[in-house]
Amino acid sequence: MSGIAATLQKVYIRNLAEKNKRIDGRKLNQYRNLEITPNFISKAEGSAMVQLGKTKVLVGVKLDLGEPFKDTPDKGVLITNAELVPLASPEFEPGPPDENSVELARFVDRGIRESEAINLSKLVVKEGETVWIVFIDIHVLDHDGNLIDASAYGAITALLTAKMPKAVINEEKIEVIDEWAPLPIERVPIPVTVGKIGDKLLIDPNLEEENVLDAKICITFEEEGNICAIQKVMGLFTEREIEEAISLAEKKSKKIREEILEITKGGDE
Amino acid sequence: MSGIAATLQKVYIRNLAEKNKRIDGRKLNQYRNLEITPNFISKAEGSAMVQLGKTKVLVGVKLDLGEPFKDTPDKGVLITNAELVPLASPEFEPGPPDENSVELARFVDRGIRESEAINLSKLVVKEGETVWIVFIDIHVLDHDGNLIDASAYGAITALLTAKMPKAVINEEKIEVIDEWAPLPIERVPIPVTVGKIGDKLLIDPNLEEENVLDAKICITFEEEGNICAIQKVMGLFTEREIEEAISLAEKKSKKIREEILEITKGGDE
Amino acid sequence: MSGIAATLQKVYIRNLAEKNKRIDGRKLNQYRNLEITPNFISKAEGSAMVQLGKTKVLVGVKLDLGEPFKDTPDKGVLITNAELVPLASPEFEPGPPDENSVELARFVDRGIRESEAINLSKLVVKEGETVWIVFIDIHVLDHDGNLIDASAYGAITALLTAKMPKAVINEEKIEVIDEWAPLPIERVPIPVTVGKIGDKLLIDPNLEEENVLDAKICITFEEEGNICAIQKVMGLFTEREIEEAISLAEKKSKKIREEILEITKGGDE
Amino acid sequence: MNEEMSYMLEKKPEKLFRDDGKRLSGRDLFELRPIKMKVGILENADGSAFIEWGKNKIIVAVYGPREIHPKHMAIPTQARLRCRYNMAAFSTSERKKPGPDRRSIELSKVIREALVPALLLEKFPKTVIDVFIEVLESEGGTRVASITAASLALADSGLPMKDLVTAVAAGKIDGKIVLDLDSAEDMYGEADLPIAIMPRRKEITLIQMDGKMTPQELRLALGKAIEACQQIYEMQKRALLERYKI
Amino acid sequence: MNEEMSYMLEKKPEKLFRDDGKRLSGRDLFELRPIKMKVGILENADGSAFIEWGKNKIIVAVYGPREIHPKHMAIPTQARLRCRYNMAAFSTSERKKPGPDRRSIELSKVIREALVPALLLEKFPKTVIDVFIEVLESEGGTRVASITAASLALADSGLPMKDLVTAVAAGKIDGKIVLDLDSAEDMYGEADLPIAIMPRRKEITLIQMDGKMTPQELRLALGKAIEACQQIYEMQKRALLERYKI
Amino acid sequence: MNEEMSYMLEKKPEKLFRDDGKRLSGRDLFELRPIKMKVGILENADGSAFIEWGKNKIIVAVYGPREIHPKHMAIPTQARLRCRYNMAAFSTSERKKPGPDRRSIELSKVIREALVPALLLEKFPKTVIDVFIEVLESEGGTRVASITAASLALADSGLPMKDLVTAVAAGKIDGKIVLDLDSAEDMYGEADLPIAIMPRRKEITLIQMDGKMTPQELRLALGKAIEACQQIYEMQKRALLERYKI
């Protein structure tokens, strides 16, 4: 959509927001329907297909043995990557990750890293030499807005359901044996994205809304109530709006954490 | 050529084909003049300059010591690369290999690999650690059609005439000594390219013909009569046409194998 | 500037040159004001901010341990890189080094390498295995002409003032200890750039002059009077002009070497 | 080089047939793996399809005909068909580094060449039609599954087509001609022969081979593959009907 | 990944406060490092500024509004703002390989997003405004120093602005909220909260956080950062005046 | 860095002269290696030439004047001359990875700068003339051989020229000035001085030096190189005549 049609829709969505309404009939603080299917990919150690409204994101977790970083010889390595493949949107182009996919991957990574969701100390096979590398790969399949939340929910679900084989040292050689255990996941960081239209805040903006937002912020909470990552993605906020966004996000993050724990618990049985 | 001139030429070539004739006077099953000069490059372990009509391709074989692939610790490594340098055609552009050069390199590679032309087991210096890597580099110099056949003939000639130095293990160190032997070449895979215009099949299309072909297929034979690689490059064929193409290619491949064996035998004396 | 204005300025500068005059009032053999500030960057082992008229170049020297080249196991490694960042000129574009920055880096490198300014033999920690790598990074900040001379003066000043920590072998492990010494700098190569307008030669062309030069050449001298690098950058010269340029450059290089030695001597106290 | 090999490091089995004559997966010689197809599964794309073929999971989107950038890529007399075959990092046993490699560059080309004959590109001069293929999980035979799904996505996009394109691989393992090789059979078998046809007139739009076959074996394999395509063609048509059923 | 970490391999200190309650650098909780700013230091750029903030040394140039290439990048209704954050190879403890990495790609975006709200981009449709940031030396807090300097360079270029943008980081180290973290505090502290505001109306144009803070701590940190911005804002205004003083 | 060095790992000889005063190759001080030139050896190119100079084998193609893409690269008042110096993977002792490196980027520029003065670029505004140089085998002195062949290919293409460009390297080995260094002399000698001239008026269009020479030595070397160019110039003219002889 472009030109006049776009302008009209912008006006329409803004007018709705003033009346606390949204184009798809949701309340301002209402999430879209969220469906998460863990273990979608059998070749991945962990995976989850996420549908958030019409947005579809597939996340895979792969494990590999490798060297630790020089400054953290006693920890495993976490690498998060996002591909906005052109299948997912007419706006996405083939090529190396652009700023949007880099921001997406880095923000999801920060939530997991800073909350210490993965106990990286338990991923060491031989200190200073060999550790498990956890690759989180985010593959966006259909973009209808709020890719960050959908990707993060996929990532934590894939981590919670991932299986790690045992690596043992046998006469100085490292062998991977066919004994599987869950990854050492100790926290469940949950981001919630808040958009601003005029002076209204709303959560989980869809693509039509994203196109007319004045500002957007993502806030990640862990279960103890700590904030572990924030990213203002665009626009500007007042101090009061930031506080309001935090409180909106905090509430919603709890409900979504419960949903994800429910799903992943089910997956284990 | 473009526009009306191109259209007229297209019609002309198609009309000729209907009458079993070709623009350069050849019969449908007739190859262009083929000249192969082995040992063109003294710095390469093997090399061959191929002239197929006006098409010119130079192929070099280089050897280097390196690690085997993890899944084949008992085999040497074959790497084939093709450069369609912009010197060779106004259509070629500088830059990393495009789909045409990748297809060219991979098809030539497959013929050699699948026919087990090189006995890769004889290229092991120390199992799992050091093997010979055989690099086949195809450098296209003048493009007048049928690059695949010209390149493959250059590759196999370069391999047949290549010299390999001896690598010995001396107190755990690998030394290359000044004793040379031929590469262990055990088969001579020969592709023949067949084009289709209307319902006629013809071999070794030149560039003018390639521009008007309805379909093109390359079929590689080894001496025992096995097919070891096929690639439909463009267009479509009926089942009957595939069979006809195979039988055309089979005959021609024998003659060309003889020519190449003659040339490379001569080169050894 | 473009079009008529550029043409008029070209005529103006050429007319001035005929009368042995220059657009900024200098004599043909006169350098612009040169200010060099060593130790500008505390994180670098050596550094120098150079202002040559309005041209500004910052050069940093970093040291790292690494492997020597196979063919020189008994020598440290010198790597010179130049970044023409788009901050410095509307003509510069982001991206990998283009031919101008490559030529700049390689010419500065050659002067230092060929004069044997750094005694690379003294940078060996363990022969064949570990040596110091000296990185010279040229960061151009404001381009008002004659980047080569400004960069080279920055590079040699940064080298002359750089500090190298001690690396010792302790039970087969290499440790870097907190004892610092100057880099082993044994010569001070100084390039001088000579431009040609009509039949006049002038030194240190500024950007306005560079835009109308007929030819340009850079000549690097070491203290014993040897030429150690020449690069004709553009245009053509007669044999007589080359000789004249050499003699102009030789004189000027001595004065600049004295200035740099004075500055770096001061820096050591 | 040898990129396919590096995806799979399991050990070579002693033989590829069981004592009862069935293949290791329990299949008969000419038995296909289970295949599921779904058309129209993406919102943004003009056409889309999802295929599960054994453990292969592949999603295809079609965009276009649409404007082409840069403009000098436009062909005055017809649409340009672009194809991009891409494997997700988690689709293979060992993690695949994102981005195109030589294998995916070649596959993108051969898949495009397999689809072109079914399209009426001259109806949309100067435009581009993009076919984006994402392999989410791979287990041997991704190119034929991709072609099969891509032709559904093209049909779903409403583009006029001469016919669907239907693909399957034949091959040779332990000396016998079989259909639809899985990873292990592809890796340790003697030959792989992926083909694609337009089933209505049995015209062959893809044929590749690697390995060793006699011309006679090839004839048999080709014939069996063409037969199997008819079976897959029926599934394709059902999947399309499913999409438009109320 | 974890690129910032790899720039600094010094050992972790036992604690980040001295016995007298001051930070290791001798600073109080909310004390900033020394800051120097200079406007208009480049000849070629349309606007420029240099900032020294602790040991950080950053130079910013603004070019534009100017023509954009390729042309289809032009936005019909406004100027495009482009930002490029780049670290010199010698700016870090370990030499940084030249060229963009994932961290600098993200920073370029967040810095741009922090500056956009201050500009009247709709006044210059179809053009581009380029902000080039060169970090010559880095020691924690380069993004906030870059934003602070960039808004000076934009002002120096003569572009109409709603306000300057002023930035500073708050954070949490050894359990306490502090301002303006240096490298060690950033690395070994518990949280980092870079923010940018337009001081006149206290509108927040950048807020990022990593680490752990309770919402209460965040509120305190944010408040303190906004206060500090007022102080930095005064320095910015002085630097601008200095530039145009005769 | 030091890319040339890595191409040749033979051992350093004790000295570069034999007891009889000749060079290791048997040549006298100012004796050139055998040179063969052939003009017009490619079908597609507008002009082409092949040179064998010692073991160097180089082929050059000229395309143009032709349209330039992208169009904003066009120069309104003259043709753009582009030069691409490329080494085949098999041209060196150790296999060279395909694609441009820093050395080839610099050589492409200096070769272009050596050719530009001979051309009347202002006759073909807005177009591009491409000179593609493929080094098939290299053994010291590829840049001067490339220039010599490139000027033949330019002439073959029918472009109007002020003169041919003729090139040769002088140098210094074991303290003596010599002409036309081979690989070993280049590597273990004290200085290398490639030059190119337009022979008719003896104008110098290329001069580079690395190594050490006194200004007096340089004068001698330059003079000898210019003399040798006259000899090579005659070969060039003969090669051109050969091309058009019936």
Short mmCIF file of C-alpha atoms in Angstrom, two decimals, chain B residues 26-229:
data_model
loop_
_atom_site.label_atom_id
_atom_site.label_comp_id
_atom_site.label_asym_id
_atom_site.label_seq_id
_atom_site.Cartn_x
_atom_site.Cartn_y
_atom_site.Cartn_z
CA ARG B 26 28.56 -28.87 -39.97
CA LYS B 27 26.35 -31.92 -39.84
CA LEU B 28 24.09 -32.24 -36.83
CA ASN B 29 26.31 -34.88 -35.25
CA GLN B 30 29.59 -33.23 -36.17
CA TYR B 31 32.01 -31.74 -33.69
CA ARG B 32 33.96 -28.59 -34.38
CA ASN B 33 37.69 -28.79 -34.87
CA LEU B 34 39.28 -29.73 -31.53
CA GLU B 35 42.88 -28.84 -30.70
CA ILE B 36 44.35 -29.58 -27.32
CA THR B 37 47.81 -28.44 -26.24
CA PRO B 38 48.91 -30.09 -23.00
CA ASN B 39 51.58 -28.62 -20.70
CA PHE B 40 50.84 -25.07 -21.76
CA ILE B 41 51.71 -23.66 -18.33
CA SER B 42 55.01 -24.75 -16.87
CA LYS B 43 54.18 -23.57 -13.33
CA ALA B 44 51.16 -25.83 -13.15
CA GLU B 45 51.53 -29.52 -12.35
CA GLY B 46 49.28 -30.15 -15.32
CA SER B 47 47.62 -27.95 -17.92
CA ALA B 48 45.90 -27.95 -21.28
CA MET B 49 44.90 -25.28 -23.75
CA VAL B 50 41.75 -26.33 -25.55
CA GLN B 51 40.45 -24.84 -28.78
CA LEU B 52 37.04 -26.09 -29.79
CA GLY B 53 36.22 -24.17 -32.93
CA LYS B 54 36.70 -20.59 -31.77
CA THR B 55 36.11 -21.42 -28.11
CA LYS B 56 39.32 -21.28 -26.05
CA VAL B 57 39.66 -22.66 -22.55
CA LEU B 58 42.82 -23.04 -20.50
CA VAL B 59 42.77 -25.53 -17.64
CA GLY B 60 45.46 -25.84 -14.99
CA VAL B 61 45.94 -28.50 -12.36
CA LYS B 62 47.79 -27.56 -9.18
CA LEU B 63 48.62 -29.79 -6.24
CA ASP B 64 48.95 -28.81 -2.62
CA LEU B 65 49.15 -30.65 0.68
CA GLY B 66 46.25 -30.19 3.06
CA GLU B 67 43.77 -31.88 5.34
CA PRO B 68 41.27 -34.49 4.10
CA PHE B 69 37.54 -34.09 4.66
CA LYS B 70 36.45 -35.45 8.04
CA ASP B 71 34.26 -38.12 6.46
CA THR B 72 36.92 -39.34 4.02
CA PRO B 73 40.17 -39.39 6.00
CA ASP B 74 41.58 -41.96 3.56
CA LYS B 75 41.16 -39.92 0.40
CA GLY B 76 42.71 -36.96 -1.30
CA VAL B 77 40.62 -33.93 -2.13
CA LEU B 78 39.44 -32.67 -5.51
CA ILE B 79 38.45 -29.02 -5.93
CA THR B 80 37.23 -27.68 -9.26
CA ASN B 81 36.78 -24.03 -9.98
CA ALA B 82 35.82 -22.12 -13.13
CA GLU B 83 36.42 -18.47 -13.95
CA LEU B 84 34.37 -16.89 -16.71
CA VAL B 85 36.69 -13.90 -16.93
CA PRO B 86 35.36 -10.81 -18.71
CA LEU B 87 38.15 -11.08 -21.27
CA ALA B 88 36.30 -14.04 -22.79
CA SER B 89 32.98 -12.47 -23.66
CA PRO B 90 31.16 -9.14 -23.57
CA GLU B 91 28.53 -11.00 -21.50
CA PHE B 92 30.91 -11.96 -18.68
CA GLU B 93 31.42 -9.62 -15.76
CA PRO B 94 34.13 -9.44 -13.14
CA GLY B 95 33.19 -10.71 -9.69
CA PRO B 96 32.71 -13.91 -7.77
CA PRO B 97 31.55 -16.98 -9.73
CA ASP B 98 27.95 -16.68 -10.95
CA GLU B 99 25.54 -19.53 -11.51
CA ASN B 100 26.95 -20.33 -14.94
CA SER B 101 30.52 -20.72 -13.75
CA VAL B 102 29.37 -22.65 -10.69
CA GLU B 103 27.32 -25.02 -12.85
CA LEU B 104 30.24 -25.43 -15.24
CA ALA B 105 32.71 -26.21 -12.46
CA ARG B 106 30.37 -28.53 -10.60
CA PHE B 107 29.40 -30.50 -13.69
CA VAL B 108 33.01 -31.01 -14.77
CA ASP B 109 33.80 -31.96 -11.18
CA ARG B 110 30.99 -34.48 -11.03
CA GLY B 111 32.11 -36.27 -14.17
CA ILE B 112 35.61 -36.67 -12.76
CA ARG B 113 34.45 -37.50 -9.25
CA GLU B 114 31.69 -39.95 -10.10
CA SER B 115 33.70 -41.85 -12.68
CA GLU B 116 36.44 -42.12 -10.03
CA ALA B 117 38.80 -40.81 -12.68
CA ILE B 118 41.36 -39.92 -10.02
CA ASN B 119 42.14 -42.66 -7.54
CA LEU B 120 41.87 -40.39 -4.53
CA SER B 121 43.01 -43.17 -2.19
CA LYS B 122 46.47 -42.88 -3.71
CA LEU B 123 46.69 -39.22 -2.71
CA VAL B 124 46.97 -39.86 1.02
CA VAL B 125 50.24 -38.86 2.65
CA LYS B 126 49.18 -39.48 6.26
CA GLU B 127 45.71 -40.82 6.83
CA GLY B 128 43.33 -38.38 8.46
CA GLU B 129 45.95 -35.66 8.50
CA THR B 130 47.64 -34.87 5.22
CA VAL B 131 46.55 -35.59 1.69
CA TRP B 132 47.13 -34.10 -1.70
CA ILE B 133 44.55 -31.58 -2.80
CA VAL B 134 44.03 -31.51 -6.56
CA PHE B 135 42.88 -28.12 -7.78
CA ILE B 136 41.40 -28.01 -11.26
CA ASP B 137 41.12 -24.40 -12.41
CA ILE B 138 39.19 -23.68 -15.58
CA HIS B 139 40.00 -20.34 -17.17
CA VAL B 140 37.73 -19.53 -20.09
CA LEU B 141 39.49 -17.28 -22.61
CA ASP B 142 37.15 -17.01 -25.60
CA HIS B 143 33.52 -18.03 -25.50
CA ASP B 144 32.09 -19.32 -28.75
CA GLY B 145 29.76 -21.88 -27.20
CA ASN B 146 29.96 -25.29 -25.53
CA LEU B 147 32.16 -24.27 -22.64
CA ILE B 148 31.33 -27.40 -20.68
CA ASP B 149 32.79 -29.87 -23.16
CA ALA B 150 35.84 -27.72 -23.83
CA SER B 151 36.47 -27.32 -20.10
CA ALA B 152 36.02 -30.98 -19.33
CA TYR B 153 38.40 -32.02 -22.11
CA GLY B 154 40.93 -29.54 -20.79
CA ALA B 155 40.50 -30.84 -17.26
CA ILE B 156 40.97 -34.50 -18.10
CA THR B 157 43.92 -33.73 -20.40
CA ALA B 158 45.55 -31.65 -17.67
CA LEU B 159 45.02 -34.48 -15.19
CA LEU B 160 46.37 -37.11 -17.57
CA THR B 161 49.53 -35.11 -18.17
CA ALA B 162 50.02 -33.79 -14.62
CA LYS B 163 53.06 -34.70 -12.57
CA MET B 164 52.89 -35.27 -8.84
CA PRO B 165 55.96 -34.93 -6.61
CA LYS B 166 56.62 -37.48 -3.88
CA ALA B 167 55.74 -36.58 -0.31
CA VAL B 168 57.47 -38.57 2.41
CA ILE B 169 57.20 -38.55 6.18
CA ASN B 170 60.58 -37.91 7.72
CA GLU B 171 60.65 -37.96 11.51
CA GLU B 172 57.03 -36.86 11.74
CA LYS B 173 57.60 -34.01 9.29
CA ILE B 174 56.30 -34.13 5.78
CA GLU B 175 58.80 -33.41 3.04
CA VAL B 176 58.14 -33.00 -0.63
CA ILE B 177 60.97 -34.48 -2.63
CA ASP B 178 61.96 -33.96 -6.21
CA GLU B 179 60.67 -37.25 -7.59
CA TRP B 180 57.78 -36.97 -9.97
CA ALA B 181 55.17 -39.45 -11.05
CA PRO B 182 51.93 -39.15 -13.03
CA LEU B 183 48.71 -38.60 -11.10
CA PRO B 184 46.79 -41.85 -10.52
CA ILE B 185 44.23 -41.36 -13.28
CA GLU B 186 42.16 -44.47 -13.84
CA ARG B 187 39.32 -43.36 -16.06
CA VAL B 188 38.69 -40.79 -18.76
CA PRO B 189 35.19 -39.32 -18.40
CA ILE B 190 34.05 -37.50 -21.53
CA PRO B 191 30.96 -35.28 -21.66
CA VAL B 192 29.17 -34.49 -24.88
CA THR B 193 26.74 -31.62 -25.08
CA VAL B 194 23.62 -32.07 -27.15
CA GLY B 195 21.38 -29.19 -28.20
CA LYS B 196 17.82 -29.29 -29.46
CA ILE B 197 16.28 -27.02 -32.09
CA GLY B 198 12.68 -27.86 -32.91
CA ASP B 199 12.77 -31.63 -33.00
CA LYS B 200 16.37 -31.90 -34.14
CA LEU B 201 19.27 -32.81 -31.91
CA LEU B 202 22.75 -31.58 -32.68
CA ILE B 203 26.06 -31.84 -30.84
CA ASP B 204 28.62 -29.24 -29.82
CA PRO B 205 26.49 -26.12 -30.40
CA ASN B 206 28.43 -22.97 -31.11
CA LEU B 207 27.49 -19.66 -29.50
CA GLU B 208 25.10 -18.58 -32.29
CA GLU B 209 23.30 -21.87 -31.95
CA GLU B 210 23.28 -21.75 -28.14
CA ASN B 211 21.44 -18.45 -28.36
CA VAL B 212 18.52 -20.10 -30.21
CA LEU B 213 18.48 -23.59 -28.67
CA ASP B 214 15.21 -24.91 -27.31
CA ALA B 215 16.99 -27.21 -24.90
CA LYS B 216 20.46 -28.39 -23.95
CA ILE B 217 21.79 -31.43 -22.13
CA CYS B 218 25.26 -32.66 -21.24
CA ILE B 219 25.99 -36.36 -20.78
CA THR B 220 29.27 -37.75 -19.50
CA PHE B 221 30.45 -41.23 -20.30
CA GLU B 222 33.30 -43.27 -18.95
CA GLU B 223 35.12 -45.91 -21.00
CA GLU B 224 33.15 -48.91 -19.65
CA GLY B 225 30.03 -47.37 -21.21
CA ASN B 226 28.57 -46.09 -17.97
CA ILE B 227 26.99 -42.71 -17.82
CA CYS B 228 28.51 -40.89 -14.84
CA ALA B 229 26.91 -37.44 -15.05
#
